[in-house]
Coordinates of C-alpha atoms and ligand atoms in Angstrom, one line a residue:
M9 CA 39.9 164.4 -1.7
E10 CA 41.9 166.1 -4.4
F11 CA 39.8 164.4 -7.4
F12 CA 36.7 165.4 -5.7
T13 CA 37.5 169.0 -5.0
R14 CA 38.5 169.5 -8.7
L15 CA 35.5 167.8 -10.0
E16 CA 33.3 169.7 -7.8
A17 CA 34.7 173.0 -9.0
E18 CA 34.4 172.0 -12.7
A19 CA 31.0 170.8 -12.1
L20 CA 29.9 174.0 -10.6
K21 CA 31.6 175.9 -13.5
F22 CA 29.5 174.0 -15.8
F23 CA 26.2 174.4 -13.7
N24 CA 26.9 178.2 -13.4
L25 CA 26.9 178.7 -17.2
P26 CA 23.8 180.6 -18.7
Q27 CA 20.8 178.3 -19.1
S28 CA 21.0 178.7 -22.9
D29 CA 24.6 177.2 -22.9
K30 CA 23.8 174.3 -20.8
D31 CA 20.8 173.4 -22.7
K32 CA 23.1 172.9 -25.8
A33 CA 24.3 169.9 -24.0
G34 CA 20.6 168.6 -23.7
P35 CA 18.1 167.1 -23.7
P36 CA 19.5 163.8 -22.4
D37 CA 19.2 160.7 -24.8
P38 CA 19.7 159.6 -21.8
F39 CA 23.3 160.9 -21.8
G40 CA 23.7 164.9 -21.7
Y41 CA 22.4 167.7 -19.8
G42 CA 18.9 167.7 -18.1
F43 CA 17.0 170.3 -16.0
K44 CA 14.1 169.3 -13.8
K45 CA 13.0 166.3 -16.2
I46 CA 14.3 162.9 -15.0
G47 CA 14.2 160.1 -17.5
S48 CA 11.8 160.2 -20.3
N49 CA 8.5 159.2 -18.5
G50 CA 7.4 162.4 -17.1
D51 CA 9.3 162.5 -13.6
V52 CA 10.3 166.0 -12.4
G53 CA 12.5 167.1 -9.6
W54 CA 14.4 170.2 -8.3
V55 CA 17.5 169.2 -9.9
E56 CA 19.8 169.6 -13.0
Y57 CA 22.3 167.2 -14.0
L58 CA 24.9 165.8 -16.5
L59 CA 24.7 162.1 -17.4
L60 CA 27.7 160.6 -18.9
N61 CA 28.9 157.4 -20.3
T62 CA 32.0 156.1 -18.1
N63 CA 33.8 154.9 -21.4
P64 CA 36.5 157.8 -21.9
Q65 CA 36.1 157.3 -25.7
I66 CA 32.5 158.4 -25.6
T67 CA 32.2 160.3 -22.4
S68 CA 29.3 162.4 -24.0
L69 CA 31.2 164.7 -26.3
K70 CA 28.0 166.4 -26.9
S71 CA 27.9 167.7 -23.3
L72 CA 31.3 169.0 -23.4
T73 CA 31.1 171.1 -26.5
V74 CA 29.5 173.8 -24.3
F75 CA 32.9 174.3 -22.9
R76 CA 34.2 176.4 -25.6
E77 CA 37.3 177.3 -24.1
T78 CA 38.5 174.4 -21.8
P79 CA 36.6 171.3 -22.6
E80 CA 39.6 169.1 -22.2
I81 CA 40.1 170.2 -18.6
F82 CA 36.6 169.0 -17.7
R83 CA 36.9 166.0 -19.7
S84 CA 40.1 165.0 -18.0
T85 CA 38.9 165.9 -14.6
V86 CA 35.6 163.7 -15.1
N87 CA 37.8 160.9 -16.6
D88 CA 40.4 161.0 -13.7
Y89 CA 37.6 160.9 -11.1
I90 CA 35.8 158.0 -12.9
Q91 CA 39.1 156.2 -13.1
A92 CA 39.7 156.5 -9.5
V93 CA 36.2 155.8 -8.1
K94 CA 36.0 152.8 -10.3
R95 CA 39.3 151.3 -9.0
M96 CA 37.9 151.7 -5.5
T97 CA 34.6 150.1 -6.3
F98 CA 36.2 147.0 -7.7
E99 CA 37.9 146.6 -4.3
V100 CA 34.7 147.3 -2.4
V101 CA 32.7 144.6 -4.4
E102 CA 35.5 142.1 -3.9
L103 CA 35.2 142.8 -0.1
M104 CA 31.7 142.2 -0.4
A105 CA 32.2 138.9 -2.3
D106 CA 34.6 137.9 0.6
G107 CA 31.8 138.6 3.1
L108 CA 29.2 136.7 1.2
K109 CA 31.6 133.8 0.5
I110 CA 31.1 134.4 -3.4
E111 CA 33.6 132.5 -5.4
P112 CA 35.6 133.5 -7.3
R113 CA 36.1 136.6 -5.5
D114 CA 36.2 138.6 -8.8
A115 CA 32.6 137.3 -9.9
L116 CA 31.3 140.8 -9.3
S117 CA 34.2 142.9 -10.1
R118 CA 34.9 141.3 -13.5
L119 CA 31.5 142.6 -14.7
L120 CA 32.5 146.2 -13.8
R121 CA 35.9 145.8 -15.1
D122 CA 34.6 144.5 -18.4
E123 CA 35.3 146.7 -21.3
K124 CA 31.8 146.3 -22.3
S125 CA 30.3 147.1 -18.6
D126 CA 27.3 149.3 -18.9
S127 CA 28.2 151.9 -16.4
C128 CA 27.4 155.5 -16.2
F129 CA 28.3 158.7 -14.3
R130 CA 26.0 161.4 -13.0
L131 CA 26.8 164.9 -11.8
N132 CA 23.8 166.3 -10.0
H133 CA 23.3 169.9 -8.9
Y134 CA 20.5 170.9 -6.6
P135 CA 20.0 174.5 -6.7
P136 CA 18.9 176.2 -3.4
C137 CA 15.3 176.9 -3.2
P138 CA 14.6 179.9 -1.1
E139 CA 10.7 179.7 -1.9
L140 CA 10.9 176.5 0.3
Q141 CA 10.8 178.6 3.6
A142 CA 7.4 180.0 2.3
L143 CA 6.1 176.5 2.0
G144 CA 6.4 176.2 5.7
G145 CA 8.4 173.1 6.2
R146 CA 7.0 171.2 3.3
N147 CA 9.2 168.7 1.3
L148 CA 10.3 169.7 -2.2
I149 CA 11.5 166.7 -4.1
G150 CA 14.9 167.1 -5.5
F151 CA 15.2 163.5 -6.8
G152 CA 12.2 161.4 -6.5
E153 CA 12.4 157.9 -4.6
H154 CA 13.8 155.2 -6.6
T155 CA 16.0 152.2 -6.5
D156 CA 19.2 152.2 -8.7
P157 CA 19.1 149.5 -11.4
Q158 CA 22.7 148.5 -11.7
I159 CA 25.0 146.4 -9.5
I160 CA 26.4 149.2 -7.4
S161 CA 26.2 153.0 -7.0
V162 CA 28.9 155.1 -5.3
L163 CA 27.9 158.6 -4.4
R164 CA 29.9 161.4 -3.2
S165 CA 28.2 164.7 -2.3
N166 CA 29.3 168.1 -0.9
N167 CA 28.4 168.9 2.7
T168 CA 24.7 169.2 2.3
S169 CA 21.8 167.2 3.5
G170 CA 19.0 166.1 1.5
L171 CA 19.7 162.2 0.8
Q172 CA 17.2 160.0 2.6
I173 CA 16.7 156.3 2.5
C174 CA 13.5 154.4 3.1
L175 CA 13.3 151.7 5.8
R176 CA 11.4 148.5 5.6
D177 CA 8.5 150.1 7.7
K178 CA 8.4 152.9 5.0
T179 CA 9.7 155.6 7.1
W180 CA 12.4 158.0 5.5
V181 CA 15.7 158.6 7.3
S182 CA 18.3 161.3 6.5
V183 CA 21.6 160.3 5.6
P184 CA 24.0 162.6 7.6
P185 CA 26.2 164.4 5.0
D186 CA 29.9 163.6 5.2
Q187 CA 32.0 164.8 2.5
T188 CA 34.9 162.6 3.4
S189 CA 32.8 159.5 2.8
F190 CA 31.3 157.6 0.1
F191 CA 27.8 156.3 0.2
I192 CA 27.4 153.0 -1.4
N193 CA 24.1 151.7 -2.7
V194 CA 23.2 148.2 -3.7
G195 CA 21.6 148.2 -7.2
D196 CA 18.7 145.9 -8.3
A197 CA 21.1 143.5 -10.3
L198 CA 23.0 143.0 -7.0
Q199 CA 19.9 142.2 -5.2
V200 CA 19.0 139.5 -7.7
M201 CA 22.7 138.2 -8.0
T202 CA 22.6 137.7 -4.0
N203 CA 19.1 136.3 -4.2
G204 CA 17.8 139.0 -1.9
R205 CA 20.5 138.8 0.6
L206 CA 21.5 142.5 -0.1
R207 CA 18.7 144.8 -1.1
S208 CA 18.4 147.8 -3.3
V209 CA 17.3 150.4 -1.0
R210 CA 14.9 153.0 -2.1
H211 CA 16.2 156.5 -1.8
R212 CA 15.4 160.2 -2.6
V213 CA 16.8 163.6 -2.4
L214 CA 14.8 166.6 -0.8
A215 CA 15.7 170.1 -1.9
E216 CA 17.2 172.6 0.6
S217 CA 16.2 176.2 0.9
M218 CA 19.8 177.8 1.2
R219 CA 22.7 175.7 -0.1
S220 CA 23.3 174.1 -3.2
R221 CA 24.0 170.4 -3.2
V222 CA 26.4 168.7 -5.7
S223 CA 26.7 165.0 -5.9
M224 CA 28.6 162.7 -8.2
I225 CA 27.5 159.1 -8.7
Y226 CA 29.3 156.2 -10.4
F227 CA 26.7 153.5 -11.4
G228 CA 28.6 150.2 -12.0
G229 CA 26.6 148.0 -14.3
P230 CA 27.3 144.6 -16.1
P231 CA 27.6 144.1 -19.8
L232 CA 24.4 144.2 -21.7
S233 CA 24.5 140.6 -22.7
E234 CA 25.1 139.4 -19.1
K235 CA 22.6 137.0 -17.6
I236 CA 21.5 138.3 -14.2
A237 CA 20.8 135.5 -11.8
P238 CA 21.8 134.4 -8.2
L239 CA 25.4 133.5 -8.1
A240 CA 25.7 129.7 -7.6
S241 CA 28.4 129.9 -4.9
L242 CA 26.3 132.0 -2.4
M243 CA 23.1 129.7 -2.8
A244 CA 22.3 127.3 0.1
K245 CA 21.6 123.6 -0.6
G246 CA 18.1 123.4 -2.2
E247 CA 17.8 127.4 -2.2
E248 CA 15.7 128.6 -5.3
S249 CA 16.0 131.8 -7.2
L250 CA 13.5 134.3 -6.4
Y251 CA 13.6 135.8 -9.8
E252 CA 13.3 134.7 -13.3
E253 CA 16.4 134.9 -15.4
F254 CA 17.1 137.9 -17.6
T255 CA 19.9 139.7 -19.2
W256 CA 21.0 143.1 -18.1
W257 CA 19.8 144.4 -21.6
E258 CA 16.2 143.1 -20.8
Y259 CA 16.2 144.7 -17.2
K260 CA 17.6 147.9 -18.5
T261 CA 15.2 148.2 -21.4
S262 CA 12.1 147.7 -18.9
A263 CA 13.6 150.1 -16.4
Y264 CA 14.0 152.9 -18.9
K265 CA 10.3 152.3 -19.8
S266 CA 9.2 152.6 -16.2
R267 CA 8.6 155.5 -14.0
L268 CA 11.2 156.6 -11.5
G269 CA 9.4 155.4 -8.4
D270 CA 8.2 152.1 -10.0
Y271 CA 9.1 148.8 -8.2
R272 CA 11.0 147.5 -11.4
L273 CA 12.1 144.0 -9.8
G274 CA 8.4 143.2 -9.5
L275 CA 8.1 142.1 -13.2
F276 CA 11.0 139.7 -12.8
E277 CA 10.0 137.9 -9.5
K278 CA 8.9 134.3 -9.6
K279 CA 5.4 134.4 -8.8
T280 CA 5.4 131.0 -7.0
G281 CA 8.6 131.6 -4.9
G282 CA 7.0 133.6 -2.0
A283 CA 7.4 137.1 -1.0
A284 CA 10.4 138.9 -2.4
G285 CA 8.7 142.3 -2.9
Q286 CA 9.3 145.5 -1.0
Ligands
LIG330 C1 18.1 155.9 -11.6 C2 19.6 155.6 -11.4 C3 20.6 156.4 -12.4 O1 20.4 157.9 -11.9 C4 19.9 156.3 -13.8 C5 18.5 156.9 -13.8 C6 17.7 157.0 -15.1 C7 17.8 158.4 -15.7 O2 17.9 159.3 -15.1 O3 17.8 158.5 -16.9 C8 16.4 156.5 -14.8 C9 16.3 155.9 -13.3 C10 17.8 155.8 -13.0 C11 15.5 154.7 -13.0 C12 14.3 154.3 -14.1 C13 14.4 155.2 -15.4 C14 15.8 155.4 -15.8 C15 15.2 157.5 -14.9 C16 14.0 156.6 -15.1 C17 12.7 157.0 -15.0 C18 20.8 157.0 -14.8 C19 19.7 155.0 -14.0 O4 20.3 154.1 -14.6 O5 18.3 154.5 -13.5

Protein backbone atom coordinates (compact mmCIF):
# COMPACT_ATOMS: atom_id res chain seq x y z
CA MET A 1 0.00 0.00 0.00
CA GLU A 2 2.81 2.36 0.95
CA PHE A 3 4.74 1.83 -2.29
CA PHE A 4 1.54 2.33 -4.22
CA THR A 5 0.51 5.53 -2.43
CA ARG A 6 3.97 7.02 -2.83
CA LEU A 7 4.19 6.16 -6.50
CA GLU A 8 0.70 7.43 -7.26
CA ALA A 9 1.58 10.78 -5.66
CA GLU A 10 4.83 11.03 -7.62
CA ALA A 11 3.09 10.03 -10.84
CA LEU A 12 0.46 12.74 -10.36
CA LYS A 13 3.21 15.29 -9.68
CA PHE A 14 4.67 14.34 -13.03
CA PHE A 15 1.38 14.33 -14.93
CA ASN A 16 0.43 17.70 -13.40
CA LEU A 17 3.54 19.38 -14.84
CA PRO A 18 2.92 21.80 -17.72
CA GLN A 19 2.46 20.01 -21.04
CA SER A 20 5.61 21.60 -22.48
CA ASP A 21 7.69 20.10 -19.64
CA LYS A 22 6.20 16.63 -20.06
CA ASP A 23 6.77 16.77 -23.80
CA LYS A 24 10.50 17.02 -23.11
CA ALA A 25 10.28 13.41 -21.94
CA GLY A 26 8.78 12.32 -25.27
CA PRO A 27 7.95 11.21 -27.84
CA PRO A 28 8.24 7.59 -26.70
CA ASP A 29 10.88 5.50 -28.50
CA PRO A 30 8.95 3.37 -27.14
CA PHE A 31 10.21 4.50 -23.71
CA GLY A 32 9.36 7.95 -22.45
CA TYR A 33 6.31 10.19 -22.22
CA GLY A 34 3.39 9.84 -24.61
CA PHE A 35 0.15 11.79 -24.90
CA LYS A 36 -2.87 10.34 -26.77
CA LYS A 37 -0.70 8.45 -29.24
CA ILE A 38 -0.19 4.76 -28.40
CA GLY A 39 2.59 2.85 -30.17
CA SER A 40 3.84 4.02 -33.55
CA ASN A 41 1.07 2.80 -35.83
CA GLY A 42 -1.60 5.45 -35.46
CA ASP A 43 -3.50 4.28 -32.37
CA VAL A 44 -4.93 7.02 -30.17
CA GLY A 45 -6.62 7.13 -26.78
CA TRP A 46 -7.65 9.53 -24.04
CA VAL A 47 -4.52 8.80 -22.03
CA GLU A 48 -1.06 10.08 -21.22
CA TYR A 49 1.66 7.79 -19.98
CA LEU A 50 5.26 7.12 -19.12
CA LEU A 51 6.75 3.91 -20.45
CA LEU A 52 9.89 2.83 -18.63
CA ASN A 53 12.40 0.05 -18.77
CA THR A 54 12.44 -2.03 -15.58
CA ASN A 55 16.20 -2.13 -15.44
CA PRO A 56 17.20 0.42 -12.74
CA GLN A 57 20.34 1.31 -14.70
CA ILE A 58 18.38 2.46 -17.69
CA THR A 59 14.98 3.43 -16.22
CA SER A 60 14.57 5.96 -19.02
CA LEU A 61 16.78 8.75 -17.81
CA LYS A 62 15.33 10.86 -20.57
CA SER A 63 11.93 10.86 -18.89
CA LEU A 64 13.33 11.88 -15.56
CA THR A 65 15.30 14.93 -16.62
CA VAL A 66 12.02 16.88 -16.58
CA PHE A 67 12.11 16.67 -12.79
CA ARG A 68 14.66 19.40 -12.51
CA GLU A 69 14.43 19.54 -8.72
CA THR A 70 13.95 16.03 -7.45
CA PRO A 71 14.45 13.48 -10.18
CA GLU A 72 16.06 11.07 -7.72
CA ILE A 73 12.91 10.89 -5.55
CA PHE A 74 10.82 9.93 -8.56
CA ARG A 75 13.45 7.47 -9.75
CA SER A 76 13.77 5.74 -6.39
CA THR A 77 10.00 5.63 -5.87
CA VAL A 78 9.57 3.98 -9.27
CA ASN A 79 12.44 1.57 -8.65
CA ASP A 80 11.19 0.60 -5.16
CA TYR A 81 7.75 -0.14 -6.57
CA ILE A 82 9.16 -2.16 -9.48
CA GLN A 83 11.38 -4.23 -7.18
CA ALA A 84 8.43 -4.99 -4.88
CA VAL A 85 5.95 -5.82 -7.64
CA LYS A 86 8.54 -8.01 -9.37
CA ARG A 87 9.16 -10.04 -6.19
CA MET A 88 5.44 -10.61 -5.83
CA THR A 89 5.09 -11.57 -9.51
CA PHE A 90 7.85 -14.20 -9.27
CA GLU A 91 5.79 -15.87 -6.54
CA VAL A 92 2.56 -15.56 -8.51
CA VAL A 93 4.01 -17.30 -11.57
CA GLU A 94 5.48 -20.02 -9.36
CA LEU A 95 2.01 -20.65 -7.93
CA MET A 96 0.67 -20.76 -11.48
CA ALA A 97 3.37 -23.28 -12.38
CA ASP A 98 2.32 -25.42 -9.38
CA GLY A 99 -1.31 -25.27 -10.48
CA LEU A 100 -0.44 -26.33 -14.01
CA LYS A 101 2.04 -28.99 -12.80
CA ILE A 102 4.86 -27.27 -14.65
CA GLU A 103 8.30 -28.53 -13.71
CA PRO A 104 10.62 -27.16 -12.56
CA ARG A 105 8.42 -24.68 -10.73
CA ASP A 106 10.75 -21.84 -11.67
CA ALA A 107 10.30 -22.50 -15.41
CA LEU A 108 8.39 -19.21 -15.71
CA SER A 109 9.86 -17.16 -12.87
CA ARG A 110 13.44 -17.72 -14.07
CA LEU A 111 12.56 -15.85 -17.26
CA LEU A 112 11.35 -12.83 -15.28
CA ARG A 113 14.26 -13.00 -12.83
CA ASP A 114 16.82 -13.18 -15.63
CA GLU A 115 18.89 -10.01 -15.76
CA LYS A 116 18.21 -9.89 -19.49
CA SER A 117 14.43 -10.18 -18.94
CA ASP A 118 12.70 -7.85 -21.41
CA SER A 119 10.24 -6.29 -18.99
CA CYS A 120 8.77 -2.82 -18.84
CA PHE A 121 6.72 -0.61 -16.61
CA ARG A 122 3.94 1.77 -17.50
CA LEU A 123 2.35 4.65 -15.63
CA ASN A 124 -0.97 5.67 -17.20
CA HIS A 125 -2.98 8.77 -16.45
CA TYR A 126 -6.51 9.05 -17.82
CA PRO A 127 -7.55 12.68 -17.35
CA PRO A 128 -11.23 13.29 -16.67
CA CYS A 129 -13.21 14.11 -19.79
CA PRO A 130 -16.15 16.38 -18.82
CA GLU A 131 -17.25 16.62 -22.49
CA LEU A 132 -18.17 12.95 -22.21
CA GLN A 133 -21.49 13.78 -20.57
CA ALA A 134 -22.47 15.81 -23.62
CA LEU A 135 -21.83 12.73 -25.74
CA GLY A 136 -24.85 11.17 -24.02
CA GLY A 137 -23.50 7.94 -22.58
CA ARG A 138 -21.22 7.19 -25.52
CA ASN A 139 -17.96 5.42 -24.82
CA LEU A 140 -14.72 7.27 -25.14
CA ILE A 141 -11.73 4.97 -25.49
CA GLY A 142 -8.99 5.64 -22.95
CA PHE A 143 -6.84 2.72 -24.05
CA GLY A 144 -8.06 0.66 -27.00
CA GLU A 145 -8.69 -3.08 -26.85
CA HIS A 146 -5.63 -5.30 -27.04
CA THR A 147 -3.87 -8.26 -25.51
CA ASP A 148 -0.54 -7.84 -23.73
CA PRO A 149 2.35 -9.48 -25.60
CA GLN A 150 4.54 -10.49 -22.62
CA ILE A 151 4.25 -13.35 -20.10
CA ILE A 152 2.33 -11.58 -17.37
CA SER A 153 1.07 -8.09 -16.56
CA VAL A 154 0.40 -6.87 -13.05
CA LEU A 155 -1.83 -3.81 -12.86
CA ARG A 156 -2.65 -1.58 -9.97
CA SER A 157 -5.05 1.34 -10.29
CA ASN A 158 -6.61 3.97 -8.11
CA ASN A 159 -10.25 3.62 -7.18
CA THR A 160 -11.71 4.44 -10.60
CA SER A 161 -13.59 2.26 -13.02
CA GLY A 162 -12.78 1.99 -16.71
CA LEU A 163 -10.99 -1.32 -17.14
CA GLN A 164 -13.00 -3.90 -19.09
CA ILE A 165 -12.31 -7.40 -20.33
CA CYS A 166 -13.74 -9.11 -23.40
CA LEU A 167 -15.53 -12.42 -22.90
CA ARG A 168 -15.55 -15.27 -25.41
CA ASP A 169 -18.94 -14.11 -26.71
CA LYS A 170 -17.33 -10.72 -27.42
CA THR A 171 -19.25 -8.84 -24.73
CA TRP A 172 -17.36 -6.37 -22.55
CA VAL A 173 -17.44 -6.69 -18.77
CA SER A 174 -16.26 -3.99 -16.39
CA VAL A 175 -13.68 -4.97 -13.81
CA PRO A 176 -14.84 -3.42 -10.52
CA PRO A 177 -12.13 -1.09 -9.21
CA ASP A 178 -10.34 -2.27 -6.10
CA GLN A 179 -7.31 -0.32 -5.04
CA THR A 180 -6.33 -3.01 -2.57
CA SER A 181 -5.93 -5.62 -5.31
CA PHE A 182 -3.72 -6.34 -8.25
CA PHE A 183 -5.23 -7.29 -11.60
CA ILE A 184 -3.19 -9.98 -13.27
CA ASN A 185 -3.30 -10.47 -17.01
CA VAL A 186 -1.94 -13.44 -18.91
CA GLY A 187 0.19 -12.28 -21.86
CA ASP A 188 0.43 -13.81 -25.34
CA ALA A 189 3.75 -15.52 -24.50
CA LEU A 190 2.16 -17.33 -21.53
CA GLN A 191 -0.76 -18.43 -23.70
CA VAL A 192 1.77 -20.07 -26.02
CA MET A 193 3.86 -21.55 -23.18
CA THR A 194 0.72 -23.16 -21.74
CA ASN A 195 -0.41 -24.24 -25.24
CA GLY A 196 -3.63 -22.25 -24.88
CA ARG A 197 -4.58 -23.43 -21.37
CA LEU A 198 -4.24 -19.85 -20.11
CA ARG A 199 -5.51 -17.17 -22.46
CA SER A 200 -4.32 -13.64 -23.00
CA VAL A 201 -7.61 -11.86 -22.51
CA ARG A 202 -8.44 -8.76 -24.55
CA HIS A 203 -8.97 -5.70 -22.41
CA ARG A 204 -9.47 -1.96 -22.80
CA VAL A 205 -9.99 1.14 -20.70
CA LEU A 206 -12.86 3.58 -21.13
CA ALA A 207 -12.47 7.21 -20.11
CA GLU A 208 -14.45 8.66 -17.22
CA SER A 209 -16.11 12.03 -17.16
CA MET A 210 -15.25 13.20 -13.67
CA ARG A 211 -12.32 11.44 -12.05
CA SER A 212 -8.80 10.92 -13.18
CA ARG A 213 -7.58 7.35 -13.35
CA VAL A 214 -4.02 6.38 -12.55
CA SER A 215 -2.71 2.90 -13.24
CA MET A 216 0.70 1.31 -12.98
CA ILE A 217 1.54 -1.88 -14.78
CA TYR A 218 4.53 -4.17 -14.67
CA PHE A 219 4.87 -6.24 -17.87
CA GLY A 220 7.07 -9.25 -17.19
CA GLY A 221 8.71 -10.57 -20.34
CA PRO A 222 11.43 -13.14 -21.17
CA PRO A 223 14.92 -12.39 -22.50
CA LEU A 224 14.88 -11.48 -26.21
CA SER A 225 16.72 -14.66 -27.24
CA GLU A 226 14.29 -16.98 -25.39
CA LYS A 227 12.41 -19.55 -27.47
CA ILE A 228 8.69 -19.30 -26.80
CA ALA A 229 6.99 -22.69 -27.04
CA PRO A 230 4.69 -24.87 -24.92
CA LEU A 231 6.48 -26.12 -21.79
CA ALA A 232 7.16 -29.84 -22.20
CA SER A 233 6.14 -30.75 -18.64
CA LEU A 234 2.60 -29.50 -19.12
CA MET A 235 1.86 -31.19 -22.43
CA ALA A 236 -0.34 -34.26 -22.42
CA LYS A 237 0.86 -37.40 -24.18
CA GLY A 238 0.71 -36.86 -27.94
CA GLU A 239 -0.41 -33.22 -27.55
CA GLU A 240 0.92 -30.97 -30.29
CA SER A 241 1.88 -27.35 -30.11
CA LEU A 242 -0.75 -25.00 -31.47
CA TYR A 243 2.00 -22.56 -32.43
CA GLU A 244 5.09 -22.32 -34.60
CA GLU A 245 8.23 -21.86 -32.54
CA PHE A 246 9.54 -18.32 -32.28
CA THR A 247 11.84 -16.25 -30.12
CA TRP A 248 10.58 -13.43 -27.94
CA TRP A 249 12.57 -11.05 -30.17
CA GLU A 250 10.64 -12.26 -33.23
CA TYR A 251 7.31 -11.90 -31.47
CA LYS A 252 8.10 -8.50 -30.07
CA THR A 253 9.36 -7.19 -33.41
CA SER A 254 6.18 -8.32 -35.10
CA ALA A 255 4.02 -6.92 -32.25
CA TYR A 256 5.56 -3.48 -32.51
CA LYS A 257 4.74 -3.42 -36.23
CA SER A 258 1.08 -4.23 -35.54
CA ARG A 259 -1.89 -2.07 -34.60
CA LEU A 260 -3.00 -2.14 -30.97
CA GLY A 261 -6.17 -4.16 -31.58
CA ASP A 262 -4.63 -6.74 -33.96
CA TYR A 263 -4.77 -10.44 -33.10
CA ARG A 264 -1.01 -10.86 -32.96
CA LEU A 265 -0.83 -14.57 -32.16
CA GLY A 266 -2.58 -15.36 -35.45
CA LEU A 267 0.68 -15.07 -37.37
CA PHE A 268 2.26 -17.77 -35.23
CA GLU A 269 -0.54 -20.32 -35.11
CA LYS A 270 0.02 -23.65 -36.83
CA LYS A 271 -2.35 -23.61 -39.75
CA THR A 272 -2.96 -27.36 -39.54
CA GLY A 273 -3.48 -27.59 -35.80
CA GLY A 274 -7.17 -26.64 -35.65
CA ALA A 275 -8.81 -23.61 -34.12
CA ALA A 276 -6.58 -21.81 -31.65
CA GLY A 277 -7.86 -18.36 -32.60
CA GLN A 278 -9.97 -16.00 -30.62
C1 LIG B 1 0.41 -3.35 -25.06
C2 LIG B 1 1.00 -3.71 -23.68
C3 LIG B 1 2.04 -2.67 -23.18
O1 LIG B 1 1.36 -1.48 -22.73
C4 LIG B 1 3.04 -2.29 -24.30
C5 LIG B 1 2.23 -1.67 -25.45
C6 LIG B 1 3.01 -1.13 -26.66
C7 LIG B 1 3.23 0.40 -26.57
O2 LIG B 1 2.39 1.11 -26.02
O3 LIG B 1 4.24 0.85 -27.12
C8 LIG B 1 2.23 -1.56 -27.92
C9 LIG B 1 1.11 -2.52 -27.39
C10 LIG B 1 1.56 -2.90 -26.00
C11 LIG B 1 0.89 -3.77 -28.28
C12 LIG B 1 1.17 -3.60 -29.81
C13 LIG B 1 2.16 -2.45 -30.12
C14 LIG B 1 3.11 -2.27 -28.94
C15 LIG B 1 1.59 -0.47 -28.77
C16 LIG B 1 1.37 -1.16 -30.08
C17 LIG B 1 0.57 -0.72 -31.04
C18 LIG B 1 4.16 -1.42 -23.75
C19 LIG B 1 3.52 -3.53 -25.00
O4 LIG B 1 4.55 -4.15 -24.78
O5 LIG B 1 2.64 -3.87 -26.00
